Amino acid sequence: MNTHPLRLTGLGLILRPWTDDDLDAVQALFDDPDVAHRTPLESPFDPGAALRYLDGAERARRAGERVHLAITTDGVTACGEVLLNRTTRSIGYVVGAAHRGQGLAVRALRLMTEYAHTTAALPTVILEIEPDNGASIAVARAAGYRPSASAPETVTDKGRTYSLHPWEHTHPAA
C-alpha cells in the first residue's frame, strides 16, 4: 500500500508511514471514545473504517495534500498518529490511550513541526484545539505553540457544535 520513504526520527521517536500491517493498530487507535469525541472520524471505527482511513491517507499523500505518520518508539509498534495537512497548514495528532503520559504527542508534534517548517517550507503551522481539551493545550504549549489571534472556527459534527481555537508556531527564521 504505502511505499513512500518519509521517516522522521529524533527525540526517541520514529515517525513512519502507515502500512497495511497497521490496520488493527489504526482501528484500535481511532475506535476510542475520547478520539471519537474530538475528531470527525467515523464512530464506531470498525475494520472497514480503518481501511477507508488508510486508503484516504494514501490518496492524500499522493496528491501532496497530507502526510500521515504512525508514532512509534521502535519503528514498528504504532502508538499514535501525527499528520501534516499542507493545504490548511495544520498539524493533528492522537496518541492511543495505552500510550498516553509518555510525552509521545509533544515529541511527535515537535518533529512534525520541524518538518513542516524546513522540508515543507511552511513558515507558520497551526493546531486547532477545543478550549476544554486541556491535554491537547498542554501538548501545544510544551511544543512551543501559542494561541493565535485568528478567530476560532465553529464546527458541527456528530450532533454537537463546538469551537476550534487556533494555536500557531512560526519558524524562527520567518
PDB file of C-alpha atoms in Angstrom, residues 5-168:
ATOM      1  CA  PRO A   5      10.175   6.687   2.162  1.00  0.00           C
ATOM      2  CA  LEU A   6       9.348   9.510   4.597  1.00  0.00           C
ATOM      3  CA  ARG A   7      10.545   8.695   8.105  1.00  0.00           C
ATOM      4  CA  LEU A   8      11.185  11.318  10.716  1.00  0.00           C
ATOM      5  CA  THR A   9      13.454  10.329  13.567  1.00  0.00           C
ATOM      6  CA  GLY A  10      14.528  12.075  16.725  1.00  0.00           C
ATOM      7  CA  LEU A  11      13.536  12.725  20.313  1.00  0.00           C
ATOM      8  CA  GLY A  12      13.318   8.959  20.877  1.00  0.00           C
ATOM      9  CA  LEU A  13      10.715   8.513  18.129  1.00  0.00           C
ATOM     10  CA  ILE A  14      10.454   7.095  14.659  1.00  0.00           C
ATOM     11  CA  LEU A  15       7.553   8.582  12.715  1.00  0.00           C
ATOM     12  CA  ARG A  16       6.875   6.295   9.784  1.00  0.00           C
ATOM     13  CA  PRO A  17       4.252   5.785   7.114  1.00  0.00           C
ATOM     14  CA  TRP A  18       1.262   3.609   7.900  1.00  0.00           C
ATOM     15  CA  THR A  19       1.325   0.204   6.204  1.00  0.00           C
ATOM     16  CA  ASP A  20      -1.256  -2.490   5.548  1.00  0.00           C
ATOM     17  CA  ASP A  21       0.151  -4.305   8.588  1.00  0.00           C
ATOM     18  CA  ASP A  22      -1.119  -1.437  10.777  1.00  0.00           C
ATOM     19  CA  LEU A  23      -4.813  -1.994  10.075  1.00  0.00           C
ATOM     20  CA  ASP A  24      -5.540  -3.370  13.572  1.00  0.00           C
ATOM     21  CA  ALA A  25      -3.497  -0.609  15.230  1.00  0.00           C
ATOM     22  CA  VAL A  26      -5.341   2.086  13.262  1.00  0.00           C
ATOM     23  CA  GLN A  27      -8.681   0.617  14.270  1.00  0.00           C
ATOM     24  CA  ALA A  28      -7.686   0.418  17.952  1.00  0.00           C
ATOM     25  CA  LEU A  29      -6.311   3.957  17.896  1.00  0.00           C
ATOM     26  CA  PHE A  30      -9.382   5.609  16.398  1.00  0.00           C
ATOM     27  CA  ASP A  31     -12.078   3.377  17.905  1.00  0.00           C
ATOM     28  CA  ASP A  32     -11.727   5.156  21.242  1.00  0.00           C
ATOM     29  CA  PRO A  33     -14.490   7.278  22.836  1.00  0.00           C
ATOM     30  CA  ASP A  34     -12.110  10.189  23.551  1.00  0.00           C
ATOM     31  CA  VAL A  35     -10.823  10.193  19.974  1.00  0.00           C
ATOM     32  CA  ALA A  36     -14.343   9.858  18.565  1.00  0.00           C
ATOM     33  CA  HIS A  37     -15.446  12.850  20.655  1.00  0.00           C
ATOM     34  CA  ARG A  38     -12.628  15.115  19.420  1.00  0.00           C
ATOM     35  CA  THR A  39     -12.364  14.114  15.752  1.00  0.00           C
ATOM     36  CA  PRO A  40     -14.648  13.999  12.717  1.00  0.00           C
ATOM     37  CA  LEU A  41     -13.787  10.331  12.138  1.00  0.00           C
ATOM     38  CA  GLU A  42     -16.357   7.564  11.811  1.00  0.00           C
ATOM     39  CA  SER A  43     -17.636   6.130  15.062  1.00  0.00           C
ATOM     40  CA  PRO A  44     -17.603   3.276  15.742  1.00  0.00           C
ATOM     41  CA  PHE A  45     -14.313   2.921  13.910  1.00  0.00           C
ATOM     42  CA  ASP A  46     -14.543  -0.642  12.603  1.00  0.00           C
ATOM     43  CA  PRO A  47     -12.140  -2.529  10.269  1.00  0.00           C
ATOM     44  CA  GLY A  48     -13.861  -1.028   7.225  1.00  0.00           C
ATOM     45  CA  ALA A  49     -13.398   2.473   8.614  1.00  0.00           C
ATOM     46  CA  ALA A  50      -9.729   1.728   9.280  1.00  0.00           C
ATOM     47  CA  LEU A  51      -9.220   0.552   5.704  1.00  0.00           C
ATOM     48  CA  ARG A  52     -11.021   3.602   4.309  1.00  0.00           C
ATOM     49  CA  TYR A  53      -8.898   5.853   6.542  1.00  0.00           C
ATOM     50  CA  LEU A  54      -5.609   4.317   5.377  1.00  0.00           C
ATOM     51  CA  ASP A  55      -6.714   4.463   1.740  1.00  0.00           C
ATOM     52  CA  GLY A  56      -7.716   8.118   2.135  1.00  0.00           C
ATOM     53  CA  ALA A  57      -4.419   8.952   3.833  1.00  0.00           C
ATOM     54  CA  GLU A  58      -2.503   7.338   0.973  1.00  0.00           C
ATOM     55  CA  ARG A  59      -4.545   9.188  -1.675  1.00  0.00           C
ATOM     56  CA  ALA A  60      -3.958  12.492   0.156  1.00  0.00           C
ATOM     57  CA  ARG A  61      -0.213  11.770   0.350  1.00  0.00           C
ATOM     58  CA  ARG A  62      -0.022  11.025  -3.368  1.00  0.00           C
ATOM     59  CA  ALA A  63      -1.901  14.251  -4.115  1.00  0.00           C
ATOM     60  CA  GLY A  64       0.584  16.193  -1.977  1.00  0.00           C
ATOM     61  CA  GLU A  65      -2.137  17.311   0.429  1.00  0.00           C
ATOM     62  CA  ARG A  66      -1.359  15.471   3.674  1.00  0.00           C
ATOM     63  CA  VAL A  67       1.285  13.363   5.362  1.00  0.00           C
ATOM     64  CA  HIS A  68       0.033  10.812   7.923  1.00  0.00           C
ATOM     65  CA  LEU A  69       2.713   9.123  10.037  1.00  0.00           C
ATOM     66  CA  ALA A  70       2.492   6.487  12.736  1.00  0.00           C
ATOM     67  CA  ILE A  71       4.123   7.498  16.007  1.00  0.00           C
ATOM     68  CA  THR A  72       6.480   4.732  17.158  1.00  0.00           C
ATOM     69  CA  THR A  73       9.360   4.380  19.581  1.00  0.00           C
ATOM     70  CA  ASP A  74      10.759   1.295  17.850  1.00  0.00           C
ATOM     71  CA  GLY A  75       9.860   1.816  14.200  1.00  0.00           C
ATOM     72  CA  VAL A  76       7.273  -0.963  14.429  1.00  0.00           C
ATOM     73  CA  THR A  77       4.574  -0.596  17.093  1.00  0.00           C
ATOM     74  CA  ALA A  78       2.205   2.280  16.316  1.00  0.00           C
ATOM     75  CA  CYS A  79       1.339   4.283  19.439  1.00  0.00           C
ATOM     76  CA  GLY A  80      -0.466   7.116  17.667  1.00  0.00           C
ATOM     77  CA  GLU A  81      -0.525   9.323  14.600  1.00  0.00           C
ATOM     78  CA  VAL A  82       0.725  12.760  13.651  1.00  0.00           C
ATOM     79  CA  LEU A  83      -0.324  14.360  10.388  1.00  0.00           C
ATOM     80  CA  LEU A  84       0.504  17.455   8.415  1.00  0.00           C
ATOM     81  CA  ASN A  85      -2.199  18.961   6.230  1.00  0.00           C
ATOM     82  CA  ARG A  86      -0.273  21.038   3.706  1.00  0.00           C
ATOM     83  CA  THR A  87      -3.452  22.607   2.338  1.00  0.00           C
ATOM     84  CA  THR A  88      -4.574  24.083   5.660  1.00  0.00           C
ATOM     85  CA  ARG A  89      -1.035  24.379   7.087  1.00  0.00           C
ATOM     86  CA  SER A  90      -2.233  22.435  10.126  1.00  0.00           C
ATOM     87  CA  ILE A  91      -0.956  19.542  12.194  1.00  0.00           C
ATOM     88  CA  GLY A  92      -3.041  16.992  14.040  1.00  0.00           C
ATOM     89  CA  TYR A  93      -2.048  14.276  16.462  1.00  0.00           C
ATOM     90  CA  VAL A  94      -3.522  11.489  18.534  1.00  0.00           C
ATOM     91  CA  VAL A  95      -1.933   9.026  20.928  1.00  0.00           C
ATOM     92  CA  GLY A  96      -3.599   5.753  21.883  1.00  0.00           C
ATOM     93  CA  ALA A  97      -4.945   5.507  25.436  1.00  0.00           C
ATOM     94  CA  ALA A  98      -2.415   2.823  26.382  1.00  0.00           C
ATOM     95  CA  HIS A  99       0.469   5.083  25.367  1.00  0.00           C
ATOM     96  CA  ARG A 100      -0.555   8.419  26.886  1.00  0.00           C
ATOM     97  CA  GLY A 101       1.512  10.099  29.566  1.00  0.00           C
ATOM     98  CA  GLN A 102       4.871   9.313  27.910  1.00  0.00           C
ATOM     99  CA  GLY A 103       5.366  12.610  26.094  1.00  0.00           C
ATOM    100  CA  LEU A 104       4.776  10.981  22.702  1.00  0.00           C
ATOM    101  CA  ALA A 105       2.421  13.685  21.430  1.00  0.00           C
ATOM    102  CA  VAL A 106       4.790  16.533  22.362  1.00  0.00           C
ATOM    103  CA  ARG A 107       7.775  14.831  20.763  1.00  0.00           C
ATOM    104  CA  ALA A 108       5.852  13.853  17.618  1.00  0.00           C
ATOM    105  CA  LEU A 109       4.459  17.382  17.318  1.00  0.00           C
ATOM    106  CA  ARG A 110       7.948  18.865  17.625  1.00  0.00           C
ATOM    107  CA  LEU A 111       9.292  16.563  14.897  1.00  0.00           C
ATOM    108  CA  MET A 112       6.387  17.242  12.546  1.00  0.00           C
ATOM    109  CA  THR A 113       6.591  20.991  13.208  1.00  0.00           C
ATOM    110  CA  GLU A 114      10.276  20.999  12.281  1.00  0.00           C
ATOM    111  CA  TYR A 115       9.471  19.004   9.121  1.00  0.00           C
ATOM    112  CA  ALA A 116       6.677  21.457   8.255  1.00  0.00           C
ATOM    113  CA  HIS A 117       8.980  24.451   8.624  1.00  0.00           C
ATOM    114  CA  THR A 118      12.097  23.065   6.960  1.00  0.00           C
ATOM    115  CA  THR A 119      11.072  20.447   4.406  1.00  0.00           C
ATOM    116  CA  ALA A 120       7.506  21.512   3.595  1.00  0.00           C
ATOM    117  CA  ALA A 121       8.598  25.190   3.742  1.00  0.00           C
ATOM    118  CA  LEU A 122       5.630  26.350   5.815  1.00  0.00           C
ATOM    119  CA  PRO A 123       6.712  29.366   7.859  1.00  0.00           C
ATOM    120  CA  THR A 124       3.694  29.061  10.170  1.00  0.00           C
ATOM    121  CA  VAL A 125       1.689  25.976  11.106  1.00  0.00           C
ATOM    122  CA  ILE A 126      -1.428  25.756  13.215  1.00  0.00           C
ATOM    123  CA  LEU A 127      -3.247  23.419  15.548  1.00  0.00           C
ATOM    124  CA  GLU A 128      -6.999  23.580  16.102  1.00  0.00           C
ATOM    125  CA  ILE A 129      -7.934  22.791  19.698  1.00  0.00           C
ATOM    126  CA  GLU A 130     -11.172  22.877  21.652  1.00  0.00           C
ATOM    127  CA  PRO A 131     -10.804  25.197  24.669  1.00  0.00           C
ATOM    128  CA  ASP A 132     -11.775  22.417  27.105  1.00  0.00           C
ATOM    129  CA  ASN A 133      -9.151  19.987  25.766  1.00  0.00           C
ATOM    130  CA  GLY A 134      -6.583  20.554  28.497  1.00  0.00           C
ATOM    131  CA  ALA A 135      -4.346  17.675  27.433  1.00  0.00           C
ATOM    132  CA  SER A 136      -4.003  18.972  23.883  1.00  0.00           C
ATOM    133  CA  ILE A 137      -3.431  22.518  25.092  1.00  0.00           C
ATOM    134  CA  ALA A 138      -0.617  21.224  27.335  1.00  0.00           C
ATOM    135  CA  VAL A 139       0.919  19.428  24.334  1.00  0.00           C
ATOM    136  CA  ALA A 140       0.694  22.590  22.218  1.00  0.00           C
ATOM    137  CA  ARG A 141       2.348  24.741  24.883  1.00  0.00           C
ATOM    138  CA  ALA A 142       5.102  22.189  25.518  1.00  0.00           C
ATOM    139  CA  ALA A 143       5.865  22.079  21.778  1.00  0.00           C
ATOM    140  CA  GLY A 144       6.205  25.863  21.580  1.00  0.00           C
ATOM    141  CA  TYR A 145       2.791  26.747  20.132  1.00  0.00           C
ATOM    142  CA  ARG A 146       0.919  29.869  21.237  1.00  0.00           C
ATOM    143  CA  PRO A 147      -2.729  30.907  20.893  1.00  0.00           C
ATOM    144  CA  SER A 148      -3.327  32.651  17.583  1.00  0.00           C
ATOM    145  CA  ALA A 149      -5.054  35.993  17.140  1.00  0.00           C
ATOM    146  CA  SER A 150      -7.211  34.366  14.441  1.00  0.00           C
ATOM    147  CA  ALA A 151     -10.868  33.751  15.193  1.00  0.00           C
ATOM    148  CA  PRO A 152     -11.984  30.282  16.301  1.00  0.00           C
ATOM    149  CA  GLU A 153     -13.829  28.077  13.853  1.00  0.00           C
ATOM    150  CA  THR A 154     -17.281  26.798  14.812  1.00  0.00           C
ATOM    151  CA  VAL A 155     -17.866  23.180  13.827  1.00  0.00           C
ATOM    152  CA  THR A 156     -20.948  20.979  13.977  1.00  0.00           C
ATOM    153  CA  ASP A 157     -20.194  17.275  13.904  1.00  0.00           C
ATOM    154  CA  LYS A 158     -21.805  14.155  15.338  1.00  0.00           C
ATOM    155  CA  GLY A 159     -24.653  16.161  16.808  1.00  0.00           C
ATOM    156  CA  ARG A 160     -22.561  18.675  18.732  1.00  0.00           C
ATOM    157  CA  THR A 161     -21.376  22.195  17.985  1.00  0.00           C
ATOM    158  CA  TYR A 162     -18.009  23.336  19.272  1.00  0.00           C
ATOM    159  CA  SER A 163     -15.228  25.853  18.666  1.00  0.00           C
ATOM    160  CA  LEU A 164     -11.763  25.042  17.439  1.00  0.00           C
ATOM    161  CA  HIS A 165      -9.280  27.647  18.619  1.00  0.00           C
ATOM    162  CA  PRO A 166      -6.159  28.122  16.501  1.00  0.00           C
ATOM    163  CA  TRP A 167      -2.695  27.782  18.015  1.00  0.00           C
ATOM    164  CA  GLU A 168       0.329  28.633  15.897  1.00  0.00           C
TER     165      GLU A 168
END
